[in-house]
């Protein structure tokens, strides 16, 4: 909440966050059970020029309808649509309906990401009031960050959900890393950092190709996930409003750190709804080391 928010505003934002989290949790089993027949390309591309799967469109339509119907939600935006949708008055909700949907064909983990902002879109990172992700793994779980702490839930097939872990914290001793992008496109500071990580005997590679699956491993085991700046894509691949801010907010709330290579993801400012950013999240000492390479 900002210093100028009144008690009523604070309460209505909290109520909107409760409702958004509940809708996303209850939609998750439906999204999951809707996947088998939708492992095919849809007709269009998303605003970032990527082929959409039928499942991306299905999850986006479902979440737009349910979240857009909530009192206290003013704007719905998603990675799958060009412009934000005005749905009333209240918080702005940004969604990546199916993160990692290229994992649909090989049947590997995927997620749904949601960020709640107190302000118009594109929002600033410090406008974020809550973020959550659903992980469709062998079981369906959800991590929710708000007011500086993260709670993990298990979501059952009947759409009920229970707390698994309160106050999720990154373990102090990191053990895993996962780096995206093609290695020939990594730039020199990142290449040097990655070489040191790879030769550290306490760390091992665990990379699944869906950001949420990879970030959840970092939350569970400690370590670092990166989708770095690339020589052919200096801003990397991931989208700030839909992926960078929420994942940075969640990892920081769990005691870790986030960065675009130079500063916390929450301090990165871009004025385009679909702007991209390099993403580095994980244990503080690894992020400090990474940032020192880009400062040289
Ligand atoms: P996807 O394209 O499959 O939806 O931003 C989306 C994302 O997956 C992330 O989940 C993942 O970390 C990254 O892109 C993987 O990208 P590439 O395999 O294309 O490098």
PDB file of C-alpha atoms and ligand atoms in Angstrom:
ATOM      1  CA  UNK A   1       0.000   0.000   0.000  1.00  0.00           C
ATOM      2  CA  UNK A   2       1.225   3.524  -0.558  1.00  0.00           C
ATOM      3  CA  UNK A   3       1.610   6.044   2.275  1.00  0.00           C
ATOM      4  CA  UNK A   4      -1.397   7.936   0.934  1.00  0.00           C
ATOM      5  CA  UNK A   5      -3.789   4.979   0.788  1.00  0.00           C
ATOM      6  CA  UNK A   6      -6.660   5.381   3.257  1.00  0.00           C
ATOM      7  CA  UNK A   7      -7.779   2.534   5.520  1.00  0.00           C
ATOM      8  CA  UNK A   8     -10.729   1.923   3.182  1.00  0.00           C
ATOM      9  CA  UNK A   9      -8.417   1.669   0.164  1.00  0.00           C
ATOM     10  CA  UNK A  10      -6.088  -0.692   2.009  1.00  0.00           C
ATOM     11  CA  UNK A  11      -9.034  -2.891   2.969  1.00  0.00           C
ATOM     12  CA  UNK A  12     -10.534  -2.916  -0.506  1.00  0.00           C
ATOM     13  CA  UNK A  13      -7.185  -3.814  -2.093  1.00  0.00           C
ATOM     14  CA  UNK A  14      -6.752  -6.650   0.432  1.00  0.00           C
ATOM     15  CA  UNK A  15     -10.262  -7.917  -0.361  1.00  0.00           C
ATOM     16  CA  UNK A  16      -9.542  -7.763  -4.103  1.00  0.00           C
ATOM     17  CA  UNK A  17      -6.316  -9.735  -3.601  1.00  0.00           C
ATOM     18  CA  UNK A  18      -8.193 -12.390  -1.580  1.00  0.00           C
ATOM     19  CA  UNK A  19     -10.741 -12.700  -4.375  1.00  0.00           C
ATOM     20  CA  UNK A  20      -8.107 -12.840  -7.169  1.00  0.00           C
ATOM     21  CA  UNK A  21      -6.117 -15.542  -5.382  1.00  0.00           C
ATOM     22  CA  UNK A  22      -9.280 -17.559  -4.754  1.00  0.00           C
ATOM     23  CA  UNK A  23     -10.377 -17.336  -8.409  1.00  0.00           C
ATOM     24  CA  UNK A  24      -6.951 -18.386  -9.694  1.00  0.00           C
ATOM     25  CA  UNK A  25      -6.758 -21.339  -7.269  1.00  0.00           C
ATOM     26  CA  UNK A  26     -10.267 -22.513  -8.156  1.00  0.00           C
ATOM     27  CA  UNK A  27      -9.659 -22.113 -11.893  1.00  0.00           C
ATOM     28  CA  UNK A  28      -6.435 -24.165 -11.764  1.00  0.00           C
ATOM     29  CA  UNK A  29      -8.001 -27.669 -11.846  1.00  0.00           C
ATOM     30  CA  UNK A  30     -10.232 -26.555 -14.727  1.00  0.00           C
ATOM     31  CA  UNK A  31      -7.258 -25.172 -16.651  1.00  0.00           C
ATOM     32  CA  UNK A  32      -5.336 -28.358 -15.960  1.00  0.00           C
ATOM     33  CA  UNK A  33      -8.152 -30.630 -17.081  1.00  0.00           C
ATOM     34  CA  UNK A  34      -8.654 -28.487 -20.197  1.00  0.00           C
ATOM     35  CA  UNK A  35      -5.091 -29.102 -21.416  1.00  0.00           C
ATOM     36  CA  UNK A  36      -5.226 -32.570 -23.046  1.00  0.00           C
ATOM     37  CA  UNK A  37      -7.292 -31.530 -26.064  1.00  0.00           C
ATOM     38  CA  UNK A  38      -5.485 -28.220 -26.495  1.00  0.00           C
ATOM     39  CA  UNK A  39      -1.880 -29.232 -27.213  1.00  0.00           C
ATOM     40  CA  UNK A  40      -2.132 -27.694 -30.685  1.00  0.00           C
ATOM     41  CA  UNK A  41      -1.274 -24.298 -32.083  1.00  0.00           C
ATOM     42  CA  UNK A  42      -4.055 -21.715 -32.131  1.00  0.00           C
ATOM     43  CA  UNK A  43      -4.509 -19.483 -35.162  1.00  0.00           C
ATOM     44  CA  UNK A  44      -2.917 -16.329 -33.785  1.00  0.00           C
ATOM     45  CA  UNK A  45       0.300 -15.083 -32.280  1.00  0.00           C
ATOM     46  CA  UNK A  46       0.599 -13.342 -28.921  1.00  0.00           C
ATOM     47  CA  UNK A  47       1.671  -9.651 -28.795  1.00  0.00           C
ATOM     48  CA  UNK A  48       5.305 -10.785 -28.486  1.00  0.00           C
ATOM     49  CA  UNK A  49       5.059 -12.603 -31.828  1.00  0.00           C
ATOM     50  CA  UNK A  50       5.014 -16.118 -30.374  1.00  0.00           C
ATOM     51  CA  UNK A  51       2.740 -18.882 -31.604  1.00  0.00           C
ATOM     52  CA  UNK A  52      -0.182 -19.335 -29.242  1.00  0.00           C
ATOM     53  CA  UNK A  53      -1.334 -22.785 -28.229  1.00  0.00           C
ATOM     54  CA  UNK A  54      -5.068 -23.463 -27.996  1.00  0.00           C
ATOM     55  CA  UNK A  55      -4.444 -23.950 -24.259  1.00  0.00           C
ATOM     56  CA  UNK A  56      -3.005 -20.401 -23.934  1.00  0.00           C
ATOM     57  CA  UNK A  57      -6.174 -18.929 -25.441  1.00  0.00           C
ATOM     58  CA  UNK A  58      -8.447 -21.177 -23.355  1.00  0.00           C
ATOM     59  CA  UNK A  59      -6.718 -20.268 -20.049  1.00  0.00           C
ATOM     60  CA  UNK A  60      -6.672 -16.568 -20.956  1.00  0.00           C
ATOM     61  CA  UNK A  61     -10.399 -16.483 -21.825  1.00  0.00           C
ATOM     62  CA  UNK A  62     -11.319 -18.344 -18.651  1.00  0.00           C
ATOM     63  CA  UNK A  63      -9.230 -16.103 -16.374  1.00  0.00           C
ATOM     64  CA  UNK A  64     -10.363 -12.906 -18.107  1.00  0.00           C
ATOM     65  CA  UNK A  65     -13.997 -13.879 -17.594  1.00  0.00           C
ATOM     66  CA  UNK A  66     -13.579 -14.909 -13.927  1.00  0.00           C
ATOM     67  CA  UNK A  67     -11.147 -12.209 -12.788  1.00  0.00           C
ATOM     68  CA  UNK A  68     -12.900  -9.536 -14.812  1.00  0.00           C
ATOM     69  CA  UNK A  69     -16.172 -10.306 -13.010  1.00  0.00           C
ATOM     70  CA  UNK A  70     -14.717  -9.587  -9.560  1.00  0.00           C
ATOM     71  CA  UNK A  71     -15.646  -6.483  -7.601  1.00  0.00           C
ATOM     72  CA  UNK A  72     -12.482  -4.537  -6.920  1.00  0.00           C
ATOM     73  CA  UNK A  73     -10.741  -5.488 -10.184  1.00  0.00           C
ATOM     74  CA  UNK A  74     -10.497  -2.572 -12.614  1.00  0.00           C
ATOM     75  CA  UNK A  75      -8.238  -3.868 -15.377  1.00  0.00           C
ATOM     76  CA  UNK A  76      -7.325  -7.296 -16.752  1.00  0.00           C
ATOM     77  CA  UNK A  77      -4.227  -7.680 -18.889  1.00  0.00           C
ATOM     78  CA  UNK A  78      -2.556 -10.794 -20.153  1.00  0.00           C
ATOM     79  CA  UNK A  79       0.481 -11.844 -22.094  1.00  0.00           C
ATOM     80  CA  UNK A  80      -1.906 -13.244 -24.676  1.00  0.00           C
ATOM     81  CA  UNK A  81      -3.682  -9.987 -25.583  1.00  0.00           C
ATOM     82  CA  UNK A  82      -2.375  -6.761 -27.060  1.00  0.00           C
ATOM     83  CA  UNK A  83      -4.185  -4.311 -24.805  1.00  0.00           C
ATOM     84  CA  UNK A  84      -5.534  -4.285 -21.274  1.00  0.00           C
ATOM     85  CA  UNK A  85      -9.280  -4.796 -20.768  1.00  0.00           C
ATOM     86  CA  UNK A  86     -11.245  -2.311 -18.687  1.00  0.00           C
ATOM     87  CA  UNK A  87     -13.455  -4.441 -16.430  1.00  0.00           C
ATOM     88  CA  UNK A  88     -14.580  -2.011 -13.728  1.00  0.00           C
ATOM     89  CA  UNK A  89     -12.816  -0.097 -11.005  1.00  0.00           C
ATOM     90  CA  UNK A  90     -10.091  -1.264  -8.679  1.00  0.00           C
ATOM     91  CA  UNK A  91      -6.741  -3.042  -8.904  1.00  0.00           C
ATOM     92  CA  UNK A  92      -5.004  -3.975 -12.150  1.00  0.00           C
ATOM     93  CA  UNK A  93      -4.425  -7.693 -12.642  1.00  0.00           C
ATOM     94  CA  UNK A  94      -1.741  -8.982 -15.012  1.00  0.00           C
ATOM     95  CA  UNK A  95      -1.753 -12.642 -15.939  1.00  0.00           C
ATOM     96  CA  UNK A  96       0.446 -15.070 -17.800  1.00  0.00           C
ATOM     97  CA  UNK A  97      -2.297 -17.672 -18.267  1.00  0.00           C
ATOM     98  CA  UNK A  98       0.071 -20.534 -19.191  1.00  0.00           C
ATOM     99  CA  UNK A  99       3.709 -19.874 -18.536  1.00  0.00           C
ATOM    100  CA  UNK A 100       5.961 -22.375 -20.299  1.00  0.00           C
ATOM    101  CA  UNK A 101       3.317 -23.554 -22.751  1.00  0.00           C
ATOM    102  CA  UNK A 102       6.024 -24.919 -25.068  1.00  0.00           C
ATOM    103  CA  UNK A 103       6.226 -27.638 -22.379  1.00  0.00           C
ATOM    104  CA  UNK A 104       2.720 -28.782 -23.350  1.00  0.00           C
ATOM    105  CA  UNK A 105       3.869 -31.035 -26.175  1.00  0.00           C
ATOM    106  CA  UNK A 106       6.564 -32.863 -24.146  1.00  0.00           C
ATOM    107  CA  UNK A 107       4.177 -32.929 -21.128  1.00  0.00           C
ATOM    108  CA  UNK A 108       6.485 -31.109 -18.727  1.00  0.00           C
ATOM    109  CA  UNK A 109       5.725 -28.584 -15.968  1.00  0.00           C
ATOM    110  CA  UNK A 110       3.925 -25.304 -16.644  1.00  0.00           C
ATOM    111  CA  UNK A 111       2.434 -22.502 -14.585  1.00  0.00           C
ATOM    112  CA  UNK A 112      -0.052 -19.671 -14.326  1.00  0.00           C
ATOM    113  CA  UNK A 113       1.263 -16.335 -13.025  1.00  0.00           C
ATOM    114  CA  UNK A 114      -0.766 -13.458 -11.615  1.00  0.00           C
ATOM    115  CA  UNK A 115       0.293 -10.016 -10.387  1.00  0.00           C
ATOM    116  CA  UNK A 116      -1.951  -7.482  -8.648  1.00  0.00           C
ATOM    117  CA  UNK A 117      -1.006  -3.800  -9.015  1.00  0.00           C
ATOM    118  CA  UNK A 118      -2.381  -0.758  -7.222  1.00  0.00           C
ATOM    119  CA  UNK A 119      -2.240   1.566 -10.210  1.00  0.00           C
ATOM    120  CA  UNK A 120      -2.791   1.823 -13.943  1.00  0.00           C
ATOM    121  CA  UNK A 121      -0.892  -0.319 -16.456  1.00  0.00           C
ATOM    122  CA  UNK A 122       1.869  -0.490 -17.334  1.00  0.00           C
ATOM    123  CA  UNK A 123       2.518  -0.409 -13.594  1.00  0.00           C
ATOM    124  CA  UNK A 124       5.745   0.307 -11.748  1.00  0.00           C
ATOM    125  CA  UNK A 125       7.296  -2.601  -9.862  1.00  0.00           C
ATOM    126  CA  UNK A 126       6.712  -0.891  -6.540  1.00  0.00           C
ATOM    127  CA  UNK A 127       2.944  -0.762  -7.337  1.00  0.00           C
ATOM    128  CA  UNK A 128       2.723  -4.524  -6.955  1.00  0.00           C
ATOM    129  CA  UNK A 129       0.653  -5.596  -3.944  1.00  0.00           C
ATOM    130  CA  UNK A 130       0.549  -9.363  -4.411  1.00  0.00           C
ATOM    131  CA  UNK A 131       1.783 -12.022  -6.806  1.00  0.00           C
ATOM    132  CA  UNK A 132       1.084 -15.697  -7.153  1.00  0.00           C
ATOM    133  CA  UNK A 133       1.814 -18.638  -9.368  1.00  0.00           C
ATOM    134  CA  UNK A 134       0.188 -21.998  -9.888  1.00  0.00           C
ATOM    135  CA  UNK A 135       2.551 -24.836 -10.767  1.00  0.00           C
ATOM    136  CA  UNK A 136       1.049 -27.677 -12.808  1.00  0.00           C
ATOM    137  CA  UNK A 137       3.523 -30.393 -11.849  1.00  0.00           C
ATOM    138  CA  UNK A 138       2.833 -33.940 -10.663  1.00  0.00           C
ATOM    139  CA  UNK A 139       0.557 -32.157  -8.216  1.00  0.00           C
ATOM    140  CA  UNK A 140      -0.914 -28.664  -8.497  1.00  0.00           C
ATOM    141  CA  UNK A 141       0.521 -26.147  -6.059  1.00  0.00           C
ATOM    142  CA  UNK A 142       0.273 -22.394  -5.697  1.00  0.00           C
ATOM    143  CA  UNK A 143       2.672 -19.879  -4.134  1.00  0.00           C
ATOM    144  CA  UNK A 144       1.189 -16.572  -3.006  1.00  0.00           C
ATOM    145  CA  UNK A 145       3.284 -13.568  -1.944  1.00  0.00           C
ATOM    146  CA  UNK A 146       1.741 -10.637  -0.129  1.00  0.00           C
ATOM    147  CA  UNK A 147       2.854  -8.315   2.630  1.00  0.00           C
ATOM    148  CA  UNK A 148       6.389  -9.662   2.583  1.00  0.00           C
ATOM    149  CA  UNK A 149       5.726 -13.347   2.989  1.00  0.00           C
ATOM    150  CA  UNK A 150       5.023 -16.344   0.779  1.00  0.00           C
ATOM    151  CA  UNK A 151       2.504 -19.128   1.446  1.00  0.00           C
ATOM    152  CA  UNK A 152       2.444 -22.354  -0.537  1.00  0.00           C
ATOM    153  CA  UNK A 153      -0.823 -24.222  -1.081  1.00  0.00           C
ATOM    154  CA  UNK A 154      -1.787 -27.564  -2.575  1.00  0.00           C
ATOM    155  CA  UNK A 155      -4.802 -27.355  -4.907  1.00  0.00           C
ATOM    156  CA  UNK A 156      -7.042 -30.404  -4.996  1.00  0.00           C
ATOM    157  CA  UNK A 157      -8.959 -31.739  -7.999  1.00  0.00           C
ATOM    158  CA  UNK A 158     -12.245 -30.457  -6.543  1.00  0.00           C
ATOM    159  CA  UNK A 159     -10.706 -26.920  -6.512  1.00  0.00           C
ATOM    160  CA  UNK A 160     -10.366 -26.749  -2.729  1.00  0.00           C
ATOM    161  CA  UNK A 161      -6.939 -25.769  -1.510  1.00  0.00           C
ATOM    162  CA  UNK A 162      -4.964 -26.104   1.723  1.00  0.00           C
ATOM    163  CA  UNK A 163      -1.858 -24.481   3.098  1.00  0.00           C
ATOM    164  CA  UNK A 164       1.252 -26.629   2.607  1.00  0.00           C
ATOM    165  CA  UNK A 165       3.899 -24.224   3.936  1.00  0.00           C
ATOM    166  CA  UNK A 166       3.586 -20.869   5.665  1.00  0.00           C
ATOM    167  CA  UNK A 167       6.362 -18.327   5.274  1.00  0.00           C
ATOM    168  CA  UNK A 168       8.298 -20.112   2.518  1.00  0.00           C
ATOM    169  CA  UNK A 169      11.992 -19.129   2.674  1.00  0.00           C
ATOM    170  CA  UNK A 170      14.820 -19.863   0.249  1.00  0.00           C
ATOM    171  CA  UNK A 171      17.217 -22.302   1.935  1.00  0.00           C
ATOM    172  CA  UNK A 172      20.439 -20.586   3.063  1.00  0.00           C
ATOM    173  CA  UNK A 173      22.663 -23.029   1.184  1.00  0.00           C
ATOM    174  CA  UNK A 174      21.830 -22.891  -2.533  1.00  0.00           C
ATOM    175  CA  UNK A 175      22.077 -26.102  -4.554  1.00  0.00           C
ATOM    176  CA  UNK A 176      20.463 -25.597  -7.984  1.00  0.00           C
ATOM    177  CA  UNK A 177      20.750 -23.352 -11.030  1.00  0.00           C
ATOM    178  CA  UNK A 178      18.848 -23.062 -14.306  1.00  0.00           C
ATOM    179  CA  UNK A 179      19.830 -20.680 -17.111  1.00  0.00           C
ATOM    180  CA  UNK A 180      17.781 -20.010 -20.243  1.00  0.00           C
ATOM    181  CA  UNK A 181      18.631 -18.687 -23.697  1.00  0.00           C
ATOM    182  CA  UNK A 182      21.065 -20.208 -26.189  1.00  0.00           C
ATOM    183  CA  UNK A 183      24.595 -20.394 -24.774  1.00  0.00           C
ATOM    184  CA  UNK A 184      26.215 -18.824 -27.892  1.00  0.00           C
ATOM    185  CA  UNK A 185      24.041 -15.753 -27.228  1.00  0.00           C
ATOM    186  CA  UNK A 186      25.113 -15.287 -23.602  1.00  0.00           C
ATOM    187  CA  UNK A 187      27.152 -12.108 -23.154  1.00  0.00           C
ATOM    188  CA  UNK A 188      30.617 -12.121 -21.576  1.00  0.00           C
ATOM    189  CA  UNK A 189      29.727 -11.060 -17.990  1.00  0.00           C
ATOM    190  CA  UNK A 190      27.022 -13.717 -17.794  1.00  0.00           C
ATOM    191  CA  UNK A 191      29.223 -16.332 -19.439  1.00  0.00           C
ATOM    192  CA  UNK A 192      31.910 -15.739 -16.796  1.00  0.00           C
ATOM    193  CA  UNK A 193      29.339 -15.920 -13.972  1.00  0.00           C
ATOM    194  CA  UNK A 194      27.809 -19.117 -15.410  1.00  0.00           C
ATOM    195  CA  UNK A 195      31.255 -20.747 -15.724  1.00  0.00           C
ATOM    196  CA  UNK A 196      31.896 -20.124 -12.012  1.00  0.00           C
ATOM    197  CA  UNK A 197      28.455 -21.462 -11.062  1.00  0.00           C
ATOM    198  CA  UNK A 198      28.988 -24.571 -13.202  1.00  0.00           C
ATOM    199  CA  UNK A 199      32.316 -25.317 -11.582  1.00  0.00           C
ATOM    200  CA  UNK A 200      31.016 -24.848  -8.027  1.00  0.00           C
ATOM    201  CA  UNK A 201      30.731 -28.378  -6.583  1.00  0.00           C
ATOM    202  CA  UNK A 202      27.836 -27.379  -4.315  1.00  0.00           C
ATOM    203  CA  UNK A 203      25.603 -26.439  -7.283  1.00  0.00           C
ATOM    204  CA  UNK A 204      23.956 -28.581  -9.945  1.00  0.00           C
ATOM    205  CA  UNK A 205      21.983 -27.828 -13.116  1.00  0.00           C
ATOM    206  CA  UNK A 206      18.202 -28.302 -12.906  1.00  0.00           C
ATOM    207  CA  UNK A 207      16.451 -26.647 -15.847  1.00  0.00           C
ATOM    208  CA  UNK A 208      12.993 -27.548 -17.154  1.00  0.00           C
ATOM    209  CA  UNK A 209      12.229 -24.781 -19.672  1.00  0.00           C
ATOM    210  CA  UNK A 210       9.192 -23.271 -17.916  1.00  0.00           C
ATOM    211  CA  UNK A 211      10.078 -20.324 -15.721  1.00  0.00           C
ATOM    212  CA  UNK A 212       7.624 -21.226 -12.975  1.00  0.00           C
ATOM    213  CA  UNK A 213       8.921 -24.798 -12.705  1.00  0.00           C
ATOM    214  CA  UNK A 214      12.495 -23.532 -12.605  1.00  0.00           C
ATOM    215  CA  UNK A 215      11.783 -20.750 -10.120  1.00  0.00           C
ATOM    216  CA  UNK A 216       9.912 -23.162  -7.862  1.00  0.00           C
ATOM    217  CA  UNK A 217      13.023 -25.342  -7.721  1.00  0.00           C
ATOM    218  CA  UNK A 218      15.007 -22.305  -6.583  1.00  0.00           C
ATOM    219  CA  UNK A 219      12.380 -21.569  -3.929  1.00  0.00           C
ATOM    220  CA  UNK A 220      12.549 -25.185  -2.781  1.00  0.00           C
ATOM    221  CA  UNK A 221      16.278 -25.925  -2.922  1.00  0.00           C
ATOM    222  CA  UNK A 222      17.906 -22.493  -3.053  1.00  0.00           C
ATOM    223  CA  UNK A 223      19.987 -21.369  -6.017  1.00  0.00           C
ATOM    224  CA  UNK A 224      19.496 -19.147  -9.039  1.00  0.00           C
ATOM    225  CA  UNK A 225      17.272 -18.971 -12.120  1.00  0.00           C
ATOM    226  CA  UNK A 226      18.232 -16.732 -15.016  1.00  0.00           C
ATOM    227  CA  UNK A 227      16.765 -15.829 -18.350  1.00  0.00           C
ATOM    228  CA  UNK A 228      19.618 -13.491 -19.163  1.00  0.00           C
ATOM    229  CA  UNK A 229      20.344 -10.624 -21.495  1.00  0.00           C
ATOM    230  CA  UNK A 230      21.377 -12.106 -24.852  1.00  0.00           C
ATOM    231  CA  UNK A 231      23.600 -10.743 -27.617  1.00  0.00           C
ATOM    232  CA  UNK A 232      20.667 -10.999 -30.043  1.00  0.00           C
ATOM    233  CA  UNK A 233      18.036  -9.901 -27.460  1.00  0.00           C
ATOM    234  CA  UNK A 234      19.502  -7.487 -24.887  1.00  0.00           C
ATOM    235  CA  UNK A 235      16.234  -7.456 -22.915  1.00  0.00           C
ATOM    236  CA  UNK A 236      16.056 -11.245 -22.847  1.00  0.00           C
ATOM    237  CA  UNK A 237      12.724 -12.977 -23.348  1.00  0.00           C
ATOM    238  CA  UNK A 238      10.592 -12.602 -20.248  1.00  0.00           C
ATOM    239  CA  UNK A 239       7.947  -9.919 -19.850  1.00  0.00           C
ATOM    240  CA  UNK A 240       8.272  -7.402 -17.012  1.00  0.00           C
ATOM    241  CA  UNK A 241       4.598  -6.864 -16.061  1.00  0.00           C
ATOM    242  CA  UNK A 242       3.609 -10.521 -16.429  1.00  0.00           C
ATOM    243  CA  UNK A 243       6.747 -12.402 -15.345  1.00  0.00           C
ATOM    244  CA  UNK A 244       9.583 -10.174 -14.110  1.00  0.00           C
ATOM    245  CA  UNK A 245       7.743  -8.162 -11.454  1.00  0.00           C
ATOM    246  CA  UNK A 246       5.676 -11.036  -9.991  1.00  0.00           C
ATOM    247  CA  UNK A 247       8.555 -13.470  -9.858  1.00  0.00           C
ATOM    248  CA  UNK A 248      10.886 -10.822  -8.413  1.00  0.00           C
ATOM    249  CA  UNK A 249       8.271  -9.945  -5.794  1.00  0.00           C
ATOM    250  CA  UNK A 250       7.745 -13.586  -4.821  1.00  0.00           C
ATOM    251  CA  UNK A 251      11.454 -14.451  -4.551  1.00  0.00           C
ATOM    252  CA  UNK A 252      12.222 -11.271  -2.583  1.00  0.00           C
ATOM    253  CA  UNK A 253       9.303 -12.001  -0.214  1.00  0.00           C
ATOM    254  CA  UNK A 254      10.847 -15.443   0.348  1.00  0.00           C
ATOM    255  CA  UNK A 255      14.122 -13.850   1.474  1.00  0.00           C
ATOM    256  CA  UNK A 256      15.893 -14.037  -1.891  1.00  0.00           C
ATOM    257  CA  UNK A 257      16.875 -11.352  -4.380  1.00  0.00           C
ATOM    258  CA  UNK A 258      15.911 -10.360  -7.907  1.00  0.00           C
ATOM    259  CA  UNK A 259      17.734  -8.401 -10.579  1.00  0.00           C
ATOM    260  CA  UNK A 260      17.792  -7.308 -14.192  1.00  0.00           C
ATOM    261  CA  UNK A 261      21.603  -7.453 -13.952  1.00  0.00           C
ATOM    262  CA  UNK A 262      21.911  -4.054 -12.311  1.00  0.00           C
ATOM    263  CA  UNK A 263      19.038  -3.512  -9.867  1.00  0.00           C
ATOM    264  CA  UNK A 264      16.056  -5.232  -8.260  1.00  0.00           C
ATOM    265  CA  UNK A 265      13.468  -6.189 -10.860  1.00  0.00           C
ATOM    266  CA  UNK A 266      11.000  -4.140  -8.798  1.00  0.00           C
ATOM    267  CA  UNK A 267      13.015  -0.991  -9.579  1.00  0.00           C
ATOM    268  CA  UNK A 268      13.065  -1.560 -13.349  1.00  0.00           C
ATOM    269  CA  UNK A 269      10.750   0.832 -15.165  1.00  0.00           C
ATOM    270  CA  UNK A 270       9.377   0.369 -18.680  1.00  0.00           C
ATOM    271  CA  UNK A 271       6.467   2.133 -20.285  1.00  0.00           C
ATOM    272  CA  UNK A 272       5.275  -0.668 -22.549  1.00  0.00           C
ATOM    273  CA  UNK A 273       2.785  -3.271 -21.282  1.00  0.00           C
ATOM    274  CA  UNK A 274       4.664  -6.051 -23.065  1.00  0.00           C
ATOM    275  CA  UNK A 275       8.225  -4.841 -22.359  1.00  0.00           C
ATOM    276  CA  UNK A 276      10.835  -7.516 -21.729  1.00  0.00           C
ATOM    277  CA  UNK A 277      13.586  -7.702 -19.148  1.00  0.00           C
ATOM    278  CA  UNK A 278      16.479  -9.965 -18.273  1.00  0.00           C
ATOM    279  CA  UNK A 279      15.474 -11.936 -15.158  1.00  0.00           C
ATOM    280  CA  UNK A 280      17.821 -13.199 -12.446  1.00  0.00           C
ATOM    281  CA  UNK A 281      16.315 -14.485  -9.175  1.00  0.00           C
ATOM    282  CA  UNK A 282      17.723 -16.509  -6.328  1.00  0.00           C
ATOM    283  CA  UNK A 283      19.810 -16.405  -3.183  1.00  0.00           C
ATOM    284  CA  UNK A 284      21.146 -12.968  -2.329  1.00  0.00           C
ATOM    285  CA  UNK A 285      24.843 -13.867  -2.574  1.00  0.00           C
ATOM    286  CA  UNK A 286      24.420 -15.318  -6.069  1.00  0.00           C
ATOM    287  CA  UNK A 287      22.526 -12.251  -7.280  1.00  0.00           C
ATOM    288  CA  UNK A 288      25.169  -9.961  -5.698  1.00  0.00           C
ATOM    289  CA  UNK A 289      27.888 -11.911  -7.519  1.00  0.00           C
ATOM    290  CA  UNK A 290      25.941 -11.728 -10.802  1.00  0.00           C
ATOM    291  CA  UNK A 291      25.404  -7.963 -10.476  1.00  0.00           C
ATOM    292  CA  UNK A 292      29.102  -7.411  -9.738  1.00  0.00           C
ATOM    293  CA  UNK A 293      29.944  -8.957 -13.148  1.00  0.00           C
ATOM    294  CA  UNK A 294      27.739  -6.440 -14.975  1.00  0.00           C
ATOM    295  CA  UNK A 295      29.125  -3.536 -12.909  1.00  0.00           C
ATOM    296  CA  UNK A 296      32.727  -4.236 -14.030  1.00  0.00           C
TER     297      UNK A 296
HETATM  298  P1  LIG B   1       7.263 -20.505 -23.072  1.00  0.00           P
HETATM  299  O1  LIG B   1       7.834 -19.742 -24.199  1.00  0.00           O
HETATM  300  O2  LIG B   1       7.243 -21.989 -23.278  1.00  0.00           O
HETATM  301  O3  LIG B   1       5.919 -19.973 -22.598  1.00  0.00           O
HETATM  302  O4  LIG B   1       8.143 -16.737 -21.222  1.00  0.00           O
HETATM  303  C1  LIG B   1       7.771 -17.980 -21.450  1.00  0.00           C
HETATM  304  C2  LIG B   1       8.798 -19.102 -21.327  1.00  0.00           C
HETATM  305  O5  LIG B   1       8.252 -20.285 -21.797  1.00  0.00           O
HETATM  306  C3  LIG B   1       9.303 -19.293 -19.888  1.00  0.00           C
HETATM  307  O6  LIG B   1       8.404 -20.008 -19.090  1.00  0.00           O
HETATM  308  C4  LIG B   1      10.600 -20.026 -20.080  1.00  0.00           C
HETATM  309  O7  LIG B   1      11.513 -19.820 -19.011  1.00  0.00           O
HETATM  310  C5  LIG B   1      11.119 -19.471 -21.375  1.00  0.00           C
HETATM  311  O8  LIG B   1       9.995 -18.865 -22.058  1.00  0.00           O
HETATM  312  C6  LIG B   1      11.740 -20.542 -22.232  1.00  0.00           C
HETATM  313  O9  LIG B   1      12.110 -20.004 -23.435  1.00  0.00           O
HETATM  314  P2  LIG B   1      12.982 -20.710 -24.598  1.00  0.00           P
HETATM  315  O10 LIG B   1      12.939 -22.192 -24.368  1.00  0.00           O
HETATM  316  O11 LIG B   1      12.287 -20.278 -25.844  1.00  0.00           O
HETATM  317  O12 LIG B   1      14.341 -20.153 -24.483  1.00  0.00           O
END
